[in-house]
Amino acid sequence: MLPTSGETPLAGNVSHSSLSPSLSGVLQVYLYHLPNSPRMAPDTAGVLNFTRGEYTAEELCVAAARACGILPVCHSLFALAAEDLSRWFAPSHVFLVDKGFSQVVLYRIRFFFPDWFGPRKSHRLGLTDEQASPVLDCSTMDYLFAQSRSDFIGRQMAVPLTLETQEACLGLAVLDLLWISRERKQTPAEVTQTISYKSCLPEKLRCQLQAQNFVTRKRIRRQFARSLRQVSRLPAEVSFLKLKYLIELEGLGGGPAEEAFSARLPGQTAEGERWLWVSAEKGILWSSSRAEQDPHPFCDFCEVADVTIKQAIHNGLPVENRIVTITKTDCRALEVEFPHLKEALSFVSLLDGYYRLLVDSQHYFCKEVAPPRLLEDQAAQCHGPVTSEFAANKLKMLGSGGGAYLLRRSLVDFDSYLLTICVEAQTRKEFKSLLIQRNSDGTFSPAGIAKKFHSLQEVLGLYRRCSLQVEGVTIQLGTHCPPQPKEKSNLLIVRGGSCHQLPTSPSVLRRANNQMMFHKIQAEDLVQGENVGQGTFTRIYRGFKQEPQKEAGDAELGEAPATEVILKVLDSGHCHLAEEDRKIPHGNVSARKVLLAREGDEAAGHPPFIKLSDPGVSTAALSKEGVTDRIPWVAPECVEDPKKLAVESDRWGFGATLWEIFNGGHMPVWGMGPQAKLRFYQERRQLPTLKWTELAGLVAQCMDYCPPQRPPFRAIIRDLNSFITSDYELLTDLPASSSFGGGRDDLVGQDPTVFEDRHLKYISVLGKGNFGSVELCRYDPLGDSTGELVAVKQLQQTSPEQQQNFEHEIAILRSLTHDFIVACRGVAYSRGRNSLRLVMEYLPSGCLRGYLQKNQERLDLRKLLLYAWQVCKGMDYLGSRRYIHRDLATRNILVENENRVKIGDFGLAKILPQGKEYYVVREPGQSPIFWYAPESLADSVFSQESDVWSFGVVLYELFTYGSTSHSPSEEFLRMMGHSKPALIVCHLLELLKEQKRLPPPPGCPPEILAVMQACWSFLPSQRPRFCTLTTQVEALRHSHCKSRG
């Protein structure tokens, strides 16, 4: 659970304008409406206070949803906004609340849909039209009312001060006071004694009425009272009055408006200004100025193929600006530049949210805005909060027998999951759902089982091994049914009747040369000619493709140009294949089927133009030998049964083709004999790993032996474009070279440990600390995306003291060479040597803590001991060089691969003075106190023995698999009673003096626990040295290998 300032939110007569942003160390989330508020209507607002810790925006939204009674289905309509509504926070945004932090954010409904009332209203998708449900449930409707009312009264809506508008606003005030009287169970006369009708009007209108003479004000007041008495006789419920208020407000023009964003064309100044407009009804529009009356439509959300964010380059140097590229399925693109990353993320998160609500609830455009809960669901192959009807229908459509199952989130609880299983009854199939609860400590508890599990995979693993008894029926889990792209469910919203196909404006569009492209030829542009041949299922014709006339004036130029083409037409007996809702597999994707239509022109900025050719004979028509000959491009399931050809099979073929392209067209499996090829699949072998790490991961995903695990092509496009757009800089200032290979000779003679800053191409952020950040970059002096991936550390602030400490860290790391310590590649200076960056080797699996959390189910005791032994070896080497690390923790240990970890982050490291075995730190700074030894807490004394203490904590982290709920900080704070004392170091030191230590990790063998306890001896002299620990851990590792062997 999120730690708030109290178990219940601070509710009462609160407006976000009255909140105190100067409240130090607190993040305040303003809520427009709290059900069962202790205050009387309309004062139902409240606040949630969060202190000390890291919170994602989505976590805060979930906490706010719980407080406001918002169900998980409607949770995706909400987001967090800045107090002045100048920006929105993406779900993945991290708030780091510390002592000096102070901020107020608003919990608001961000995503609105047209015609959500009336006969042609928007609705949530149902299996049938009769089963469609409203977009908003009652709780969300109440919140929308409170938010809209606050915006209307609190100057967030621009309302013209005409006589007609004045009457409409007074009508809204009548409805406002009427629902308040019904809510309070008072008469309107009693309510008006405490609430003035003017308090229900916008401030500008209040001022306008106040400026009227006494007679006019009295007339308006009498007319208002008469209207209120008349309306109060109607037997209307509060919910109806709120709905009527929202309808009238939308008719007034003060309803939910489209969002507007200011940007400009990339690389241009004020002349290139562009305004972007986004709404559920109209999609994405643009204009040259905000005052323009009719913005130009760009596209609807269903037409978006990909959205990317990349850092802008000005004068050869990276700047704060971010370039956002929206690519349509027809390859046309809109590219704009935002002044900062926050504006770009605010814009992209809006597109991302609407796309999930309207098109595909499982997709996200880029990782910068991906909701963490969605990433968790994808990792666990879990559906969102879909209804039982959709779950049962999906299992029926799967066609499997009893035991088929799917995992989905609960419709009513954010911490619950439902395992829906198909049960074979005597006459029909039934569907049962089992509850799985996520506990506050991060573990999972299935209904009826006392044992707690660390992950959903563990729970499913138990259910697969053991049969289940549900209402007297024995069930054995069978086929898993994971989420699929663009699935129909109640998570999708069908827009009302006002939505239509949006026209596109060609004036802003351009070809996105750095994007994956799709070219669609309209049937009306093709002219069929003479028959030149036929095949088993097709006929071949000559033909012409006519280019469409884009402008009316083009007719004066004569006939449109035509391109000669060859048409392959499906025989009439097989035309039904083309009617499968565009889910037709190709079936023979390989480099031999990729045709080069036009060579690229690098000088002109035109990439090569390629096309995927006809698949030829279908695998279903091939003999067993013919199908085997297509290994490894043909998917394994098609070798077993050619009739299993599906879109997922093409994903396998694409992965093999991608591997083939980046190996110069060489495919080693192609030369094998038929039996060797079959064994390649039977043994579930993989192609050799590519050197380009990101591509290797993508190929591995595409060539997964389980077809549902392969990523959809839209996700593949997203990942490929993220590789391409990370290298946006054009190296026009590279000197020309006549040497073969494109300029390798230019690099000869340079210091290999000094990197040119301009050649470091930013890809993504790997991590951020208090003083510095680490980014993934590609060092690419040739500009061909073949350079080495490196991790680059740089300071966020450059005070002289911090610069000196950074240089000290670089000096330490450059002096170390060991298999289990992160290697320093060198340094990079900016122009003029004003800033310094540390270039290190890139370890793609990230920090050990995150790796443990993600891979807990497949990391056994031997693997954990291997990591512990490698850390011991690295620390022993450090000690031999008289270095002390001072920040040894799993967050600072990086994973190279499954069998090797390396020690990193030497920001706090020190070298022991000659003649001394300890170092006393004098300079202040933030410290990882829960990993510190007692002498370090008491006297700031650090030594190799204090590093041994930290290693004991690392052992604890290893055997708790980096659990956040059982982290050292959480455990010690739990011992302190979560009182968050001001002198937390003193309280921690007292606990250690009382021999209080971290609790034994669940399932930890006693001999390993004994090693931990030895490392935590209060006296430094009683702790083992790293050379001793290396021997002990290695012996434990070998003993467990023998016991398992």
XYZ file of N, CA and C in Angstrom, residues 39-147:
327
model
N -18.083 16.651 5.324
C -18.624 17.986 5.136
C -19.941 17.914 4.367
N -20.742 18.949 4.490
C -22.018 19.007 3.792
C -21.808 19.442 2.349
N -22.684 18.951 1.468
C -22.638 19.353 0.067
C -22.769 20.878 -0.020
N -22.054 21.497 -0.981
C -21.258 20.893 -2.049
C -19.776 20.732 -1.712
N -19.394 20.903 -0.453
C -17.976 20.869 -0.075
C -17.521 19.426 0.114
N -17.364 18.696 -1.012
C -17.014 17.276 -0.944
C -15.590 17.007 -1.418
N -14.789 18.056 -1.585
C -13.415 17.867 -2.054
C -12.542 17.344 -0.916
N -11.362 16.856 -1.272
C -10.441 16.335 -0.268
C -9.020 16.306 -0.796
N -8.116 15.861 0.036
C -6.691 15.831 -0.301
C -6.086 14.537 0.212
N -5.188 13.952 -0.578
C -4.338 12.853 -0.123
C -2.914 13.383 -0.012
N -2.286 13.157 1.111
C -0.914 13.601 1.339
C 0.030 12.408 1.299
N 1.137 12.549 0.561
C 2.129 11.498 0.442
C 3.491 12.034 0.879
N 4.164 11.283 1.702
C 5.457 11.703 2.231
C 6.483 10.602 2.031
N 7.730 10.988 1.868
C 8.892 10.100 1.823
C 8.716 8.891 0.924
N 9.320 8.963 -0.231
C 9.316 7.805 -1.109
C 9.181 8.173 -2.570
N 9.182 7.155 -3.396
C 8.992 7.316 -4.827
C 7.599 6.809 -5.197
N 6.894 7.583 -6.001
C 5.541 7.222 -6.420
C 5.413 7.483 -7.915
N 4.901 6.514 -8.625
C 4.559 6.789 -10.017
C 3.206 7.491 -10.056
N 2.971 8.218 -11.133
C 1.693 8.913 -11.272
C 0.533 7.920 -11.265
N 0.761 6.740 -11.830
C -0.311 5.747 -11.840
C -0.605 5.243 -10.430
N 0.427 5.052 -9.611
C 0.203 4.645 -8.225
C -0.666 5.666 -7.495
N -0.365 6.937 -7.702
C -1.142 7.984 -7.042
C -2.585 7.988 -7.549
N -2.757 7.739 -8.845
C -4.115 7.689 -9.390
C -4.904 6.526 -8.806
N -4.250 5.393 -8.603
C -4.924 4.241 -8.004
C -5.331 4.553 -6.569
N -4.414 5.184 -5.812
C -4.762 5.559 -4.437
C -5.928 6.533 -4.416
N -5.922 7.502 -5.348
C -7.029 8.462 -5.423
C -8.325 7.763 -5.835
N -8.237 6.807 -6.759
C -9.434 6.082 -7.204
C -10.054 5.308 -6.048
N -9.221 4.691 -5.234
C -9.755 3.974 -4.070
C -10.499 4.937 -3.146
N -9.886 6.097 -2.903
C -10.508 7.058 -1.997
C -11.816 7.597 -2.556
N -11.905 7.707 -3.882
C -13.082 8.311 -4.510
C -14.102 7.281 -4.980
N -13.834 6.005 -4.772
C -14.777 4.976 -5.186
C -14.801 4.733 -6.676
N -13.703 5.063 -7.382
C -13.623 4.843 -8.825
C -13.215 3.397 -9.076
N -13.943 2.694 -9.917
C -13.646 1.297 -10.208
C -12.534 1.176 -11.247
N -11.846 0.023 -11.281
C -10.729 -0.144 -12.226
C -11.094 0.084 -13.680
N -12.330 -0.226 -14.086
C -12.711 -0.042 -15.485
C -12.643 1.426 -15.883
N -13.032 2.325 -14.979
C -13.034 3.761 -15.277
C -11.716 4.439 -14.894
N -10.814 3.686 -14.278
C -9.533 4.253 -13.833
C -8.755 4.873 -14.989
N -8.854 4.285 -16.193
C -8.078 4.769 -17.339
C -8.561 6.111 -17.867
N -9.687 6.610 -17.385
C -10.171 7.930 -17.813
C -9.490 9.056 -17.061
N -8.753 8.733 -15.990
C -8.192 9.747 -15.095
C -6.691 9.916 -15.319
N -6.186 11.060 -14.886
C -4.750 11.336 -14.919
C -4.462 12.438 -13.903
N -3.179 12.679 -13.677
C -2.744 13.743 -12.768
C -2.324 14.959 -13.575
N -2.736 16.126 -13.120
C -2.394 17.376 -13.788
C -1.684 18.301 -12.807
N -0.880 19.199 -13.361
C -0.268 20.226 -12.527
C -1.350 21.142 -11.965
N -1.024 21.841 -10.900
C -2.025 22.648 -10.205
C -2.625 23.717 -11.106
N -1.816 24.267 -12.023
C -2.315 25.298 -12.937
C -2.793 24.720 -14.273
N -2.874 23.375 -14.359
C -3.311 22.671 -15.563
C -2.414 22.949 -16.764
N -1.168 23.343 -16.515
C -0.248 23.630 -17.614
C 0.353 22.367 -18.204
N 0.283 21.264 -17.483
C 0.828 20.002 -17.990
C 0.133 18.840 -17.312
N 0.227 17.690 -17.975
C -0.281 16.437 -17.426
C 0.888 15.484 -17.248
N 0.777 14.627 -16.263
C 1.846 13.688 -15.965
C 1.511 12.325 -16.578
N 2.468 11.775 -17.307
C 2.285 10.431 -17.853
C 2.178 9.426 -16.719
N 1.497 8.292 -16.943
C 1.358 7.295 -15.859
C 2.684 6.820 -15.306
N 3.738 6.833 -16.124
C 5.043 6.348 -15.681
C 5.877 7.418 -14.978
N 5.377 8.648 -14.902
C 6.143 9.717 -14.266
C 6.394 9.382 -12.792
N 7.619 9.614 -12.335
C 7.998 9.272 -10.962
C 8.144 10.551 -10.147
N 7.420 10.632 -9.039
C 7.567 11.715 -8.076
C 8.489 11.226 -6.954
N 9.588 11.908 -6.766
C 10.514 11.568 -5.688
C 10.286 12.559 -4.547
N 9.604 12.101 -3.515
C 9.241 12.960 -2.394
C 10.313 12.821 -1.318
N 11.027 13.895 -1.078
C 12.034 13.899 -0.025
C 11.811 15.117 0.855
N 12.800 15.422 1.657
C 12.639 16.483 2.655
C 12.331 17.833 2.034
N 12.937 18.137 0.900
C 12.746 19.450 0.294
C 11.663 19.485 -0.772
N 10.951 18.381 -0.955
C 9.957 18.303 -2.027
C 8.642 18.957 -1.597
N 7.987 19.632 -2.524
C 6.675 20.216 -2.249
C 5.951 20.426 -3.576
N 4.791 19.799 -3.709
C 4.043 19.925 -4.959
C 2.586 19.556 -4.733
N 1.705 20.197 -5.517
C 0.275 19.899 -5.522
C -0.100 19.445 -6.924
N -0.769 18.303 -7.024
C -1.266 17.815 -8.309
C -2.759 17.567 -8.185
N -3.436 17.592 -9.312
C -4.891 17.435 -9.360
C -5.247 16.095 -9.974
N -6.128 15.362 -9.333
C -6.655 14.106 -9.849
C -7.901 14.435 -10.665
N -7.793 14.305 -12.000
C -8.847 14.779 -12.885
C -9.200 13.727 -13.938
N -10.445 13.820 -14.395
C -10.829 13.080 -15.597
C -10.230 13.817 -16.783
N -9.408 13.101 -17.571
C -8.749 13.723 -18.713
C -9.376 13.320 -20.048
N -9.895 12.110 -20.117
C -10.357 11.567 -21.390
C -11.887 11.626 -21.458
N -12.377 12.431 -22.404
C -13.809 12.667 -22.564
C -14.265 12.127 -23.913
N -15.535 11.774 -23.989
C -16.058 11.193 -25.209
C -17.339 11.906 -25.622
N -17.547 12.062 -26.925
C -18.693 12.839 -27.414
C -20.003 12.090 -27.218
N -21.059 12.872 -27.056
C -22.421 12.313 -27.011
C -22.525 11.171 -26.005
N -22.048 11.415 -24.788
C -22.125 10.353 -23.773
C -23.512 10.279 -23.150
N -24.440 11.061 -23.670
C -25.847 10.962 -23.282
C -26.669 11.068 -24.567
N -27.931 10.663 -24.520
C -28.794 10.760 -25.687
C -28.894 9.441 -26.434
N -29.667 9.405 -27.515
C -29.956 8.150 -28.227
C -28.741 7.579 -28.958
N -27.791 8.410 -29.374
C -26.625 7.925 -30.114
C -25.366 8.109 -29.284
N -25.477 7.836 -28.019
C -24.401 8.135 -27.082
C -23.217 7.178 -27.246
N -22.048 7.644 -26.778
C -20.891 6.771 -26.683
C -21.150 5.727 -25.608
N -20.529 4.567 -25.776
C -20.760 3.495 -24.810
C -19.579 2.542 -24.818
N -19.518 1.741 -23.785
C -18.507 0.692 -23.717
C -18.970 -0.510 -24.525
N -18.025 -1.148 -25.164
C -18.341 -2.247 -26.059
C -18.948 -3.419 -25.286
N -19.956 -4.041 -25.868
C -20.559 -5.248 -25.308
C -20.556 -6.355 -26.345
N -20.776 -7.587 -25.902
C -20.846 -8.706 -26.850
C -21.971 -8.491 -27.849
N -23.045 -7.872 -27.396
C -24.150 -7.481 -28.274
C -24.489 -6.027 -27.975
N -25.276 -5.423 -28.843
C -25.669 -4.030 -28.617
C -26.449 -3.883 -27.321
N -27.230 -4.928 -26.976
C -28.025 -4.855 -25.746
C -27.148 -4.912 -24.500
N -25.947 -5.493 -24.620
C -25.051 -5.631 -23.473
C -24.081 -4.466 -23.347
N -24.180 -3.469 -24.218
C -23.297 -2.307 -24.106
C -23.587 -1.571 -22.800
N -22.539 -1.021 -22.198
C -22.672 -0.341 -20.909
C -22.244 1.116 -21.045
N -22.663 1.990 -20.124
C -22.288 3.412 -20.208
C -20.780 3.606 -20.051
N -20.300 4.696 -20.599
C -18.886 5.046 -20.452
C -18.558 5.322 -18.995
N -19.464 6.029 -18.304
C -19.234 6.434 -16.919
C -20.196 5.695 -15.998
N -19.678 5.173 -14.885
C -20.574 4.626 -13.876
C -20.980 5.748 -12.908
N -21.737 5.411 -11.889
C -22.289 6.436 -10.997
C -21.199 7.205 -10.255
N -20.189 6.489 -9.750
C -19.112 7.155 -9.002
C -18.338 8.109 -9.894
N -18.053 7.663 -11.120
C -17.321 8.526 -12.050
C -18.170 9.713 -12.471
N -19.474 9.505 -12.615
C -20.372 10.608 -12.946
C -20.374 11.658 -11.837
N -20.408 11.212 -10.593
C -20.353 12.156 -9.468
C -19.057 12.946 -9.489
N -17.944 12.259 -9.809
C -16.651 12.956 -9.841
C -16.601 13.950 -10.995
N -17.125 13.546 -12.162
C -17.157 14.459 -13.304
C -17.983 15.692 -12.976
N -19.090 15.492 -12.296
C -19.915 16.631 -11.917
C -19.137 17.581 -11.006
N -18.471 17.047 -9.992
C -17.727 17.905 -9.058
C -16.590 18.626 -9.775
N -15.903 17.927 -10.682
C -14.806 18.543 -11.426
C -15.323 19.631 -12.357
